[in-house]
């Protein structure tokens, strides 16, 4: 009984792996954003997976959004508003740090309780060697 041989045309016709320059990425993103191509069509045209093009679109759109917000916000602010904004940001970061520290304490407590009740060593000993 003869077995089917695998189709080797896929390997022979695929493009070699390479990095694209920023100008080529920008061109692809502009084509997709303008509606000239869909992500799938652009992927076929340039030999890229649509997920990669989607990632580029996300990064490109986020960069434009962040850049436009930062330039608009900073240009329209005076010193008093800027200090208020920075204080607000410091408060947010302080609260995030407190939450992270509380979560860390909770996880440590959970490990200690699990080790004492289940008699299992969960934490790695400091003197062990890597294999």
JSON list of C-alpha atoms in Angstrom, two decimals:
[
{"chain": "A", "resi": 1, "resn": "UNK", "atom": "CA", "xyz": [0.00, 0.00, 0.00]},
{"chain": "A", "resi": 2, "resn": "UNK", "atom": "CA", "xyz": [1.57, 3.28, -1.10]},
{"chain": "A", "resi": 3, "resn": "UNK", "atom": "CA", "xyz": [1.54, 6.23, 1.22]},
{"chain": "A", "resi": 4, "resn": "UNK", "atom": "CA", "xyz": [1.04, 9.73, 0.01]},
{"chain": "A", "resi": 5, "resn": "UNK", "atom": "CA", "xyz": [4.18, 11.83, -0.05]},
{"chain": "A", "resi": 6, "resn": "UNK", "atom": "CA", "xyz": [3.99, 15.16, 1.66]},
{"chain": "A", "resi": 7, "resn": "UNK", "atom": "CA", "xyz": [3.58, 18.20, -0.54]},
{"chain": "A", "resi": 8, "resn": "UNK", "atom": "CA", "xyz": [6.98, 19.89, -0.65]},
{"chain": "A", "resi": 9, "resn": "UNK", "atom": "CA", "xyz": [5.83, 22.85, -2.70]},
{"chain": "A", "resi": 10, "resn": "UNK", "atom": "CA", "xyz": [4.88, 24.74, 0.45]},
{"chain": "A", "resi": 11, "resn": "UNK", "atom": "CA", "xyz": [8.44, 24.63, 1.75]},
{"chain": "A", "resi": 12, "resn": "UNK", "atom": "CA", "xyz": [9.95, 25.44, -1.64]},
{"chain": "A", "resi": 13, "resn": "UNK", "atom": "CA", "xyz": [7.67, 28.40, -2.35]},
{"chain": "A", "resi": 14, "resn": "UNK", "atom": "CA", "xyz": [7.60, 30.05, 1.04]},
{"chain": "A", "resi": 15, "resn": "UNK", "atom": "CA", "xyz": [9.62, 33.17, 1.60]},
{"chain": "A", "resi": 16, "resn": "UNK", "atom": "CA", "xyz": [12.61, 32.92, 3.90]},
{"chain": "A", "resi": 17, "resn": "UNK", "atom": "CA", "xyz": [12.20, 34.36, 7.36]},
{"chain": "A", "resi": 18, "resn": "UNK", "atom": "CA", "xyz": [13.34, 37.94, 7.54]},
{"chain": "A", "resi": 19, "resn": "UNK", "atom": "CA", "xyz": [12.68, 41.15, 9.37]},
{"chain": "A", "resi": 20, "resn": "UNK", "atom": "CA", "xyz": [10.92, 43.90, 7.53]},
{"chain": "A", "resi": 21, "resn": "UNK", "atom": "CA", "xyz": [12.01, 47.48, 7.79]},
{"chain": "A", "resi": 22, "resn": "UNK", "atom": "CA", "xyz": [9.88, 50.07, 9.52]},
{"chain": "A", "resi": 23, "resn": "UNK", "atom": "CA", "xyz": [9.09, 51.73, 6.19]},
{"chain": "A", "resi": 24, "resn": "UNK", "atom": "CA", "xyz": [7.64, 48.50, 4.79]},
{"chain": "A", "resi": 25, "resn": "UNK", "atom": "CA", "xyz": [5.63, 47.92, 7.98]},
{"chain": "A", "resi": 26, "resn": "UNK", "atom": "CA", "xyz": [4.33, 51.49, 7.78]},
{"chain": "A", "resi": 27, "resn": "UNK", "atom": "CA", "xyz": [3.32, 50.95, 4.15]},
{"chain": "A", "resi": 28, "resn": "UNK", "atom": "CA", "xyz": [1.42, 47.76, 5.00]},
{"chain": "A", "resi": 29, "resn": "UNK", "atom": "CA", "xyz": [-0.31, 49.41, 7.98]},
{"chain": "A", "resi": 30, "resn": "UNK", "atom": "CA", "xyz": [-1.31, 52.41, 5.83]},
{"chain": "A", "resi": 31, "resn": "UNK", "atom": "CA", "xyz": [-2.74, 50.13, 3.15]},
{"chain": "A", "resi": 32, "resn": "UNK", "atom": "CA", "xyz": [-4.82, 48.24, 5.71]},
{"chain": "A", "resi": 33, "resn": "UNK", "atom": "CA", "xyz": [-5.93, 51.40, 7.55]},
{"chain": "A", "resi": 34, "resn": "UNK", "atom": "CA", "xyz": [-6.96, 53.10, 4.31]},
{"chain": "A", "resi": 35, "resn": "UNK", "atom": "CA", "xyz": [-9.12, 50.12, 3.36]},
{"chain": "A", "resi": 36, "resn": "UNK", "atom": "CA", "xyz": [-7.15, 49.22, 0.24]},
{"chain": "A", "resi": 37, "resn": "UNK", "atom": "CA", "xyz": [-6.38, 45.79, 1.69]},
{"chain": "A", "resi": 38, "resn": "UNK", "atom": "CA", "xyz": [-7.75, 43.64, 4.45]},
{"chain": "A", "resi": 39, "resn": "UNK", "atom": "CA", "xyz": [-5.39, 42.03, 6.96]},
{"chain": "A", "resi": 40, "resn": "UNK", "atom": "CA", "xyz": [-5.86, 38.68, 5.25]},
{"chain": "A", "resi": 41, "resn": "UNK", "atom": "CA", "xyz": [-5.22, 40.06, 1.77]},
{"chain": "A", "resi": 42, "resn": "UNK", "atom": "CA", "xyz": [-2.18, 41.98, 2.95]},
{"chain": "A", "resi": 43, "resn": "UNK", "atom": "CA", "xyz": [-0.91, 38.81, 4.58]},
{"chain": "A", "resi": 44, "resn": "UNK", "atom": "CA", "xyz": [-1.20, 36.91, 1.33]},
{"chain": "A", "resi": 45, "resn": "UNK", "atom": "CA", "xyz": [0.38, 39.73, -0.66]},
{"chain": "A", "resi": 46, "resn": "UNK", "atom": "CA", "xyz": [3.41, 40.13, 1.61]},
{"chain": "A", "resi": 47, "resn": "UNK", "atom": "CA", "xyz": [3.71, 36.54, 2.86]},
{"chain": "A", "resi": 48, "resn": "UNK", "atom": "CA", "xyz": [2.86, 37.36, 6.48]},
{"chain": "A", "resi": 49, "resn": "UNK", "atom": "CA", "xyz": [0.32, 35.97, 8.91]},
{"chain": "A", "resi": 50, "resn": "UNK", "atom": "CA", "xyz": [-2.68, 38.26, 9.49]},
{"chain": "A", "resi": 51, "resn": "UNK", "atom": "CA", "xyz": [-2.01, 38.17, 13.23]},
{"chain": "A", "resi": 52, "resn": "UNK", "atom": "CA", "xyz": [1.36, 39.84, 12.68]},
{"chain": "A", "resi": 53, "resn": "UNK", "atom": "CA", "xyz": [-0.27, 42.58, 10.65]},
{"chain": "A", "resi": 54, "resn": "UNK", "atom": "CA", "xyz": [-2.89, 42.95, 13.38]},
{"chain": "A", "resi": 55, "resn": "UNK", "atom": "CA", "xyz": [-0.14, 43.39, 15.98]},
{"chain": "A", "resi": 56, "resn": "UNK", "atom": "CA", "xyz": [1.48, 46.07, 13.83]},
{"chain": "A", "resi": 57, "resn": "UNK", "atom": "CA", "xyz": [-1.88, 47.83, 13.49]},
{"chain": "A", "resi": 58, "resn": "UNK", "atom": "CA", "xyz": [-2.40, 47.79, 17.26]},
{"chain": "A", "resi": 59, "resn": "UNK", "atom": "CA", "xyz": [1.08, 49.17, 17.95]},
{"chain": "A", "resi": 60, "resn": "UNK", "atom": "CA", "xyz": [0.75, 51.81, 15.23]},
{"chain": "A", "resi": 61, "resn": "UNK", "atom": "CA", "xyz": [-2.67, 52.98, 16.41]},
{"chain": "A", "resi": 62, "resn": "UNK", "atom": "CA", "xyz": [-1.57, 53.01, 20.04]},
{"chain": "A", "resi": 63, "resn": "UNK", "atom": "CA", "xyz": [1.55, 55.01, 19.18]},
{"chain": "A", "resi": 64, "resn": "UNK", "atom": "CA", "xyz": [-0.53, 57.58, 17.31]},
{"chain": "A", "resi": 65, "resn": "UNK", "atom": "CA", "xyz": [-3.03, 57.79, 20.16]},
{"chain": "A", "resi": 66, "resn": "UNK", "atom": "CA", "xyz": [-0.38, 58.17, 22.86]},
{"chain": "A", "resi": 67, "resn": "UNK", "atom": "CA", "xyz": [1.61, 60.70, 20.84]},
{"chain": "A", "resi": 68, "resn": "UNK", "atom": "CA", "xyz": [-1.42, 62.84, 20.03]},
{"chain": "A", "resi": 69, "resn": "UNK", "atom": "CA", "xyz": [-2.69, 62.78, 23.63]},
{"chain": "A", "resi": 70, "resn": "UNK", "atom": "CA", "xyz": [0.71, 63.64, 25.08]},
{"chain": "A", "resi": 71, "resn": "UNK", "atom": "CA", "xyz": [1.32, 66.51, 22.69]},
{"chain": "A", "resi": 72, "resn": "UNK", "atom": "CA", "xyz": [-2.19, 67.94, 23.14]},
{"chain": "A", "resi": 73, "resn": "UNK", "atom": "CA", "xyz": [-2.20, 67.61, 26.91]},
{"chain": "A", "resi": 74, "resn": "UNK", "atom": "CA", "xyz": [1.26, 69.00, 27.56]},
{"chain": "A", "resi": 75, "resn": "UNK", "atom": "CA", "xyz": [0.94, 71.93, 25.19]},
{"chain": "A", "resi": 76, "resn": "UNK", "atom": "CA", "xyz": [-2.34, 73.11, 26.75]},
{"chain": "A", "resi": 77, "resn": "UNK", "atom": "CA", "xyz": [-1.20, 72.82, 30.41]},
{"chain": "A", "resi": 78, "resn": "UNK", "atom": "CA", "xyz": [0.28, 75.38, 32.67]},
{"chain": "A", "resi": 79, "resn": "UNK", "atom": "CA", "xyz": [2.56, 74.50, 35.61]},
{"chain": "A", "resi": 80, "resn": "UNK", "atom": "CA", "xyz": [-0.25, 74.26, 38.15]},
{"chain": "A", "resi": 81, "resn": "UNK", "atom": "CA", "xyz": [-2.24, 71.80, 36.04]},
{"chain": "A", "resi": 82, "resn": "UNK", "atom": "CA", "xyz": [0.88, 69.79, 35.30]},
{"chain": "A", "resi": 83, "resn": "UNK", "atom": "CA", "xyz": [1.74, 69.44, 39.00]},
{"chain": "A", "resi": 84, "resn": "UNK", "atom": "CA", "xyz": [-1.84, 68.36, 39.75]},
{"chain": "A", "resi": 85, "resn": "UNK", "atom": "CA", "xyz": [-1.65, 65.75, 37.00]},
{"chain": "A", "resi": 86, "resn": "UNK", "atom": "CA", "xyz": [1.69, 64.47, 38.29]},
{"chain": "A", "resi": 87, "resn": "UNK", "atom": "CA", "xyz": [0.35, 64.28, 41.87]},
{"chain": "A", "resi": 88, "resn": "UNK", "atom": "CA", "xyz": [-2.64, 62.32, 40.62]},
{"chain": "A", "resi": 89, "resn": "UNK", "atom": "CA", "xyz": [-0.34, 59.93, 38.76]},
{"chain": "A", "resi": 90, "resn": "UNK", "atom": "CA", "xyz": [1.82, 59.50, 41.89]},
{"chain": "A", "resi": 91, "resn": "UNK", "atom": "CA", "xyz": [-1.30, 58.68, 43.93]},
{"chain": "A", "resi": 92, "resn": "UNK", "atom": "CA", "xyz": [-2.40, 56.11, 41.35]},
{"chain": "A", "resi": 93, "resn": "UNK", "atom": "CA", "xyz": [1.03, 54.47, 41.35]},
{"chain": "A", "resi": 94, "resn": "UNK", "atom": "CA", "xyz": [1.16, 54.48, 45.16]},
{"chain": "A", "resi": 95, "resn": "UNK", "atom": "CA", "xyz": [-2.23, 52.75, 45.31]},
{"chain": "A", "resi": 96, "resn": "UNK", "atom": "CA", "xyz": [-1.12, 50.20, 42.70]},
{"chain": "A", "resi": 97, "resn": "UNK", "atom": "CA", "xyz": [2.03, 49.49, 44.73]},
{"chain": "A", "resi": 98, "resn": "UNK", "atom": "CA", "xyz": [-0.01, 49.04, 47.92]},
{"chain": "A", "resi": 99, "resn": "UNK", "atom": "CA", "xyz": [-2.33, 46.61, 46.11]},
{"chain": "A", "resi": 100, "resn": "UNK", "atom": "CA", "xyz": [0.64, 44.63, 44.78]},
{"chain": "A", "resi": 101, "resn": "UNK", "atom": "CA", "xyz": [2.23, 44.45, 48.23]},
{"chain": "A", "resi": 102, "resn": "UNK", "atom": "CA", "xyz": [-1.06, 43.30, 49.77]},
{"chain": "A", "resi": 103, "resn": "UNK", "atom": "CA", "xyz": [-1.40, 40.62, 47.09]},
{"chain": "A", "resi": 104, "resn": "UNK", "atom": "CA", "xyz": [2.18, 39.50, 47.77]},
{"chain": "A", "resi": 105, "resn": "UNK", "atom": "CA", "xyz": [1.46, 39.18, 51.50]},
{"chain": "A", "resi": 106, "resn": "UNK", "atom": "CA", "xyz": [-1.68, 37.18, 50.73]},
{"chain": "A", "resi": 107, "resn": "UNK", "atom": "CA", "xyz": [0.20, 34.80, 48.45]},
{"chain": "A", "resi": 108, "resn": "UNK", "atom": "CA", "xyz": [2.97, 34.33, 51.03]},
{"chain": "A", "resi": 109, "resn": "UNK", "atom": "CA", "xyz": [0.37, 33.52, 53.68]},
{"chain": "A", "resi": 110, "resn": "UNK", "atom": "CA", "xyz": [-1.33, 31.07, 51.34]},
{"chain": "A", "resi": 111, "resn": "UNK", "atom": "CA", "xyz": [1.99, 29.29, 50.71]},
{"chain": "A", "resi": 112, "resn": "UNK", "atom": "CA", "xyz": [2.73, 29.08, 54.45]},
{"chain": "A", "resi": 113, "resn": "UNK", "atom": "CA", "xyz": [-0.72, 27.63, 55.20]},
{"chain": "A", "resi": 114, "resn": "UNK", "atom": "CA", "xyz": [-0.40, 25.13, 52.34]},
{"chain": "A", "resi": 115, "resn": "UNK", "atom": "CA", "xyz": [3.04, 24.03, 53.54]},
{"chain": "A", "resi": 116, "resn": "UNK", "atom": "CA", "xyz": [1.89, 23.57, 57.13]},
{"chain": "A", "resi": 117, "resn": "UNK", "atom": "CA", "xyz": [-1.39, 21.78, 56.37]},
{"chain": "A", "resi": 118, "resn": "UNK", "atom": "CA", "xyz": [-0.28, 19.64, 53.42]},
{"chain": "A", "resi": 119, "resn": "UNK", "atom": "CA", "xyz": [3.30, 19.01, 54.63]},
{"chain": "A", "resi": 120, "resn": "UNK", "atom": "CA", "xyz": [4.70, 19.86, 51.20]},
{"chain": "A", "resi": 121, "resn": "UNK", "atom": "CA", "xyz": [7.76, 22.03, 50.64]},
{"chain": "A", "resi": 122, "resn": "UNK", "atom": "CA", "xyz": [6.65, 24.61, 48.10]},
{"chain": "A", "resi": 123, "resn": "UNK", "atom": "CA", "xyz": [9.42, 27.15, 48.38]},
{"chain": "A", "resi": 124, "resn": "UNK", "atom": "CA", "xyz": [12.73, 26.43, 46.72]},
{"chain": "A", "resi": 125, "resn": "UNK", "atom": "CA", "xyz": [15.65, 26.04, 49.07]},
{"chain": "A", "resi": 126, "resn": "UNK", "atom": "CA", "xyz": [18.38, 28.60, 48.53]},
{"chain": "A", "resi": 127, "resn": "UNK", "atom": "CA", "xyz": [21.25, 26.07, 48.53]},
{"chain": "A", "resi": 128, "resn": "UNK", "atom": "CA", "xyz": [19.96, 23.83, 45.73]},
{"chain": "A", "resi": 129, "resn": "UNK", "atom": "CA", "xyz": [21.99, 23.57, 42.55]},
{"chain": "A", "resi": 130, "resn": "UNK", "atom": "CA", "xyz": [20.60, 23.86, 39.05]},
{"chain": "A", "resi": 131, "resn": "UNK", "atom": "CA", "xyz": [20.72, 20.76, 36.93]}
]
